[in-house]
Short mmCIF file of N, CA, C and O in Angstrom, two decimals:
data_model
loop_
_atom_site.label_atom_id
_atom_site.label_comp_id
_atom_site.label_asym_id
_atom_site.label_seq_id
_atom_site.Cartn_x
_atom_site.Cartn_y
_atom_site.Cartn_z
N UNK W 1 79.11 106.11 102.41
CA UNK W 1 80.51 105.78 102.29
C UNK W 1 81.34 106.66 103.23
O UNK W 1 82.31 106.33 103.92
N UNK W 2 80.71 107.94 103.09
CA UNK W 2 81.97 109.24 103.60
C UNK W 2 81.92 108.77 105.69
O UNK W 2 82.77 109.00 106.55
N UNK W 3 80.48 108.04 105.79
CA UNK W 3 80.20 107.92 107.03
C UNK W 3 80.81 106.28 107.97
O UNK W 3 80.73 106.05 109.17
N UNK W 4 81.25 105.59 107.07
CA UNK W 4 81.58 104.43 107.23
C UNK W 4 83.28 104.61 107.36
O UNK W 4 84.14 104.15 108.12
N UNK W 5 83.27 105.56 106.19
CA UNK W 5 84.94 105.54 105.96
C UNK W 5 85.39 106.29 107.96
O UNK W 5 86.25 105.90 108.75
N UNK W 6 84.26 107.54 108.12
CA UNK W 6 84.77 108.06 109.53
C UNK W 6 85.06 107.37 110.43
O UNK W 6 86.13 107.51 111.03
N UNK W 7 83.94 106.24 110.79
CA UNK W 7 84.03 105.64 111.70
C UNK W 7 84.29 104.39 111.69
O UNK W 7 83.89 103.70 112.63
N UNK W 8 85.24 103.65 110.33
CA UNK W 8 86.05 103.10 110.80
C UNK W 8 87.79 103.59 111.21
O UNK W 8 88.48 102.78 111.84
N UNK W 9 88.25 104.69 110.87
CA UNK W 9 88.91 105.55 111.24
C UNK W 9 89.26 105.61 112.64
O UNK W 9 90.29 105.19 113.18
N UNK W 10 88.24 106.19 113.16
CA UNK W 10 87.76 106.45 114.39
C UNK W 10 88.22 105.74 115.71
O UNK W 10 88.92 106.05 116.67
N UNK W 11 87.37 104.44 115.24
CA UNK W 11 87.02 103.40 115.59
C UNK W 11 88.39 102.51 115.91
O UNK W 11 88.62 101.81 116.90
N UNK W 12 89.63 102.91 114.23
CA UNK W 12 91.12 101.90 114.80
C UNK W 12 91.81 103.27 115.45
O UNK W 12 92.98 103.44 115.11
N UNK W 13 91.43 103.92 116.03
CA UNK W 13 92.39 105.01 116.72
C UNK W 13 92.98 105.96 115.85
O UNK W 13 93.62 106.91 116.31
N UNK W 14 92.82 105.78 114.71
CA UNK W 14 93.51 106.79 113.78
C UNK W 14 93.42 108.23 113.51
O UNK W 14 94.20 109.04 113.01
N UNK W 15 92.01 108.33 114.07
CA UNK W 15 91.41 109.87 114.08
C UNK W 15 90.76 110.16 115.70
O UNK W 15 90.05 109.29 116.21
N UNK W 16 91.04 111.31 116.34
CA UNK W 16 90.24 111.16 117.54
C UNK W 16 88.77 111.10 117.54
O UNK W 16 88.02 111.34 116.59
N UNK W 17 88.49 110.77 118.66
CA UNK W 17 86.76 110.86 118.75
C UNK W 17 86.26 112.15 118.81
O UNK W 17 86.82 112.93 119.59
N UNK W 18 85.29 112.54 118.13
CA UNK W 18 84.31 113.66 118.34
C UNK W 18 84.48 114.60 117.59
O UNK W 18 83.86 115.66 117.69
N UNK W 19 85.68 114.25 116.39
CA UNK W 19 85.80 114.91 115.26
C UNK W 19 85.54 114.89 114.42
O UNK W 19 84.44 114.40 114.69
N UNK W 20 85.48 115.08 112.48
CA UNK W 20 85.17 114.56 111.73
C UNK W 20 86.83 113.51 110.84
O UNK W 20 87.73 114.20 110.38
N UNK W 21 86.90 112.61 110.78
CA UNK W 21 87.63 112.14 110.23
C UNK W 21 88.04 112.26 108.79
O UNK W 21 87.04 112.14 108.07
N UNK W 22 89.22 112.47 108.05
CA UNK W 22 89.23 113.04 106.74
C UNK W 22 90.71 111.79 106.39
O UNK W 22 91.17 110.87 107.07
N UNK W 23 91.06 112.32 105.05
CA UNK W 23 91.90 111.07 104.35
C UNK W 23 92.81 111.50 105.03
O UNK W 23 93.32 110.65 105.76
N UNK W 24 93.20 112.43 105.08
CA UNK W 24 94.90 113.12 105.93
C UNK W 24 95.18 112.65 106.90
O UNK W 24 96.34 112.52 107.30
N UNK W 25 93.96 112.22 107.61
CA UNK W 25 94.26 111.37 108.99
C UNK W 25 95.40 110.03 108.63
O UNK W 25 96.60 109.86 108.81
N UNK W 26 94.51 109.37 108.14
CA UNK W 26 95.00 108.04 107.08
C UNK W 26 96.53 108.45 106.65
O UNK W 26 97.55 107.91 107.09
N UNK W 27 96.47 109.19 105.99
CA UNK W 27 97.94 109.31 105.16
C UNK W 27 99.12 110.00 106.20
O UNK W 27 100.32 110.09 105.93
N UNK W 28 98.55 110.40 107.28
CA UNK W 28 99.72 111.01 108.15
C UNK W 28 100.25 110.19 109.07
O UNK W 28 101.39 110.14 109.52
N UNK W 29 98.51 109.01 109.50
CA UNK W 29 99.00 107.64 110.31
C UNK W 29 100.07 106.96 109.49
O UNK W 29 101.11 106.87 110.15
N UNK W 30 100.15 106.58 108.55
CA UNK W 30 100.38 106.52 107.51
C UNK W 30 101.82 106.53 107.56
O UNK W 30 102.47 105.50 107.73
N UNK W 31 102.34 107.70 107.40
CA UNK W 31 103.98 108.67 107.13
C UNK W 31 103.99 107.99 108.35
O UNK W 31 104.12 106.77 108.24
N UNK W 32 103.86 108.47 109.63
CA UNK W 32 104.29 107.83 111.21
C UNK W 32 104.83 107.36 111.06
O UNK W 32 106.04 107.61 111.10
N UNK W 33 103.96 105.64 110.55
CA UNK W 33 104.32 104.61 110.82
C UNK W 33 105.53 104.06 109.94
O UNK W 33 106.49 103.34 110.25
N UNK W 34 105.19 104.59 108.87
CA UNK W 34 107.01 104.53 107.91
C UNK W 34 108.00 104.82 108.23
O UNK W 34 108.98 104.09 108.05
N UNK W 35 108.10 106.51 109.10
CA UNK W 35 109.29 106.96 109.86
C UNK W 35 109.53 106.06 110.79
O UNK W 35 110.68 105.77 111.10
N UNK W 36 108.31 105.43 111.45
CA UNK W 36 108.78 104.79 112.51
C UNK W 36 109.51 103.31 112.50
O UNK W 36 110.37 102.81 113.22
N UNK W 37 108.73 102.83 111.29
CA UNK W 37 109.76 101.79 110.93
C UNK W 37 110.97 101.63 110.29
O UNK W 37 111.69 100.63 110.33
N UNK W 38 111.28 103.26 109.35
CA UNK W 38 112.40 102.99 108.50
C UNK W 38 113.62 103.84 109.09
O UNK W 38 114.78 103.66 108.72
N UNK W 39 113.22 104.82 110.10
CA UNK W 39 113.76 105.91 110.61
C UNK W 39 114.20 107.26 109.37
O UNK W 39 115.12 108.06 109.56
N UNK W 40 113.59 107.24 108.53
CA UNK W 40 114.18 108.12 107.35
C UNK W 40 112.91 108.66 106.62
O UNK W 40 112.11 107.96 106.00
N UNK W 41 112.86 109.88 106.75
CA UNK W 41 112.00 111.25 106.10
C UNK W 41 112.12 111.00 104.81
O UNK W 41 111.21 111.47 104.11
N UNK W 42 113.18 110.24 104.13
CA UNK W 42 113.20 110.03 102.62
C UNK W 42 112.19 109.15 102.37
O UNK W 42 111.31 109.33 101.53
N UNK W 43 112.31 107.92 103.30
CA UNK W 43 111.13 107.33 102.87
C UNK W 43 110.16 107.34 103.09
O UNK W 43 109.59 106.47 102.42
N UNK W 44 109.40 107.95 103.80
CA UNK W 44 107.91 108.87 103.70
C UNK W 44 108.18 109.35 102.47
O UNK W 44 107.73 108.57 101.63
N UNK W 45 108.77 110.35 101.94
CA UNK W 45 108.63 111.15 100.95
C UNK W 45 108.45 110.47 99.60
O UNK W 45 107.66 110.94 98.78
N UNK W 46 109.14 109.40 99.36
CA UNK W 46 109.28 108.46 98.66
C UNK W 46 108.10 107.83 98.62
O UNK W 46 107.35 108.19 97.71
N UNK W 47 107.52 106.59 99.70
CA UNK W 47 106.03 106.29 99.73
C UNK W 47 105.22 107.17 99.04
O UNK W 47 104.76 106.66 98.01
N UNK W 48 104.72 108.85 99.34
CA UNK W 48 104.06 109.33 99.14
C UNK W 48 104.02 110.46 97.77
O UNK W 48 103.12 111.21 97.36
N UNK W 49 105.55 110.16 97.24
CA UNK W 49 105.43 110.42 95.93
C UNK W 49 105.81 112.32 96.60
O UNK W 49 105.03 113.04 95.97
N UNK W 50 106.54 113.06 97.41
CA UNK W 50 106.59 114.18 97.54
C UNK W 50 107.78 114.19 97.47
O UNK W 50 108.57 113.25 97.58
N UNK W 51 108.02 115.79 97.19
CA UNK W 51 109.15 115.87 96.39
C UNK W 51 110.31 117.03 97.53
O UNK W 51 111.36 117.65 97.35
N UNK W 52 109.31 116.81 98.74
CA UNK W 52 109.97 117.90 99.81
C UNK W 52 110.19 117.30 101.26
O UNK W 52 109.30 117.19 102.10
N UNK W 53 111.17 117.04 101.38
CA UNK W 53 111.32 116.41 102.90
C UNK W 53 110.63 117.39 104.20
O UNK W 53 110.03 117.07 105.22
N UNK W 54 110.97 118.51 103.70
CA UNK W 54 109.97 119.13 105.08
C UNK W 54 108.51 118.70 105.26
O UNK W 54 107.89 118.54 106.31
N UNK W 55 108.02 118.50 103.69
CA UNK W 55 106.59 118.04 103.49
C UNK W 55 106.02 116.72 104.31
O UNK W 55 105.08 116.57 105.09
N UNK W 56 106.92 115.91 103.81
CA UNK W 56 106.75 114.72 104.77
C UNK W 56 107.53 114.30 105.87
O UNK W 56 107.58 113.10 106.13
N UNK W 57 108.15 115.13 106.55
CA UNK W 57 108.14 115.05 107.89
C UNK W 57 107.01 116.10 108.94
O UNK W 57 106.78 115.87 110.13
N UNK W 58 106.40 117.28 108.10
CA UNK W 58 105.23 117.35 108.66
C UNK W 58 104.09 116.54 108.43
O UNK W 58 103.06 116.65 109.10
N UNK W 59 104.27 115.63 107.39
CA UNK W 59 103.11 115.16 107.40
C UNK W 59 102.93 113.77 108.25
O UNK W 59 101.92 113.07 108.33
N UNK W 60 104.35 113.57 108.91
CA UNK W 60 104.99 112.13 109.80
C UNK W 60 104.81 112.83 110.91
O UNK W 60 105.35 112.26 111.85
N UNK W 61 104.05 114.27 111.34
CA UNK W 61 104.51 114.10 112.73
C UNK W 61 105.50 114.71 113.05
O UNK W 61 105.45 115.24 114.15
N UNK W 62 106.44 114.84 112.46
CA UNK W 62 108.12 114.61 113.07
C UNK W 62 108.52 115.89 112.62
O UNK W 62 108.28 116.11 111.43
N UNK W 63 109.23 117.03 113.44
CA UNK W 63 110.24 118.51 113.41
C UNK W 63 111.43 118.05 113.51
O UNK W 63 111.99 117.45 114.43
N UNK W 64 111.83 118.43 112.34
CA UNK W 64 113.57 117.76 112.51
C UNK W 64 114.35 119.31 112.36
O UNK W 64 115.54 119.34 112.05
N UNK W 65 113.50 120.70 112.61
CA UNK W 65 114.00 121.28 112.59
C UNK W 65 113.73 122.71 113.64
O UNK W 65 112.91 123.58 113.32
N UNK W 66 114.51 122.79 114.85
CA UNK W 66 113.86 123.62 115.54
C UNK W 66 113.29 124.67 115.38
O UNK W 66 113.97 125.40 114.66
N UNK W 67 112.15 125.24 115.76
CA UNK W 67 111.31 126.43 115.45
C UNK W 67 112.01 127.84 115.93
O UNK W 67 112.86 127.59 116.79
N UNK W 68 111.96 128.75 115.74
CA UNK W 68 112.29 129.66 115.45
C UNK W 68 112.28 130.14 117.46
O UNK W 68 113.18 130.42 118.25
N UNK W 69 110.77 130.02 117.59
CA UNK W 69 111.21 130.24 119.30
C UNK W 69 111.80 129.09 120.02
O UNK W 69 111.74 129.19 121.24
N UNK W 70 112.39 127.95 119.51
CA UNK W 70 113.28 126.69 120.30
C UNK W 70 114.60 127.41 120.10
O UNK W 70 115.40 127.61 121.01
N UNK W 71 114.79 127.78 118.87
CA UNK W 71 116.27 128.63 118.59
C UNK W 71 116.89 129.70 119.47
O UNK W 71 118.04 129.86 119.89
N UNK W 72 115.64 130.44 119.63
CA UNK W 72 116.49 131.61 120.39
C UNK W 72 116.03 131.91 121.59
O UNK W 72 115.55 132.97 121.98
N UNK W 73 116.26 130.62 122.32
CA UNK W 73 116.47 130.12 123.46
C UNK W 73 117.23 129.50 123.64
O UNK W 73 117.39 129.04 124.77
#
C-alpha cells in the first residue's frame, strides 16, 4: 500500500522524484491548490480543520509574512 500510495504521488507530480513520498505532500498540494483557487488562507484553514492561519499558509506554500532577514533590509 505504503509503496503504491508513493508512486502514485510521484508519478502525478505531487512529490518530487527520488524521494520518499509522505501524506504532507498530498495535503500541502492540497492547501496550494485552495489558496490558489480561493485566494484566502482562511480557507485552507477551514478545509483542513486548523485553527492557525500561519499554520496553513505554511502548509499552502505561501509567506504572507516577511522574515525577519526580508525586514531588516
Amino acid at each position: 500500500m505504503c509503496t503504491a500510495f508513493g508512486e502514485i504521488v510521484r508519478s502525478s507530480g505531487i512529490a518530487a522524484e527520488g524521494r520518499s513520498a509522505a501524506p504532507r505532500d498530498v495535503s500541502s498540494w492540497l492547501a496550494a491548490k485552495t489558496f490558489e483557487q480561493t485566494g484566502q488562507i482562511a480557507d485552507v484553514a477551514l478545509r483542513f480543520g486548523l485553527s492557525s492561519l500561519d499554520g496553513a499558509a505554511r502548509l499552502a506554500g505561501y509567506q504572507w509574512r516577511p522574515s525577519v532577514e526580508e525586514a531588516d533590509t
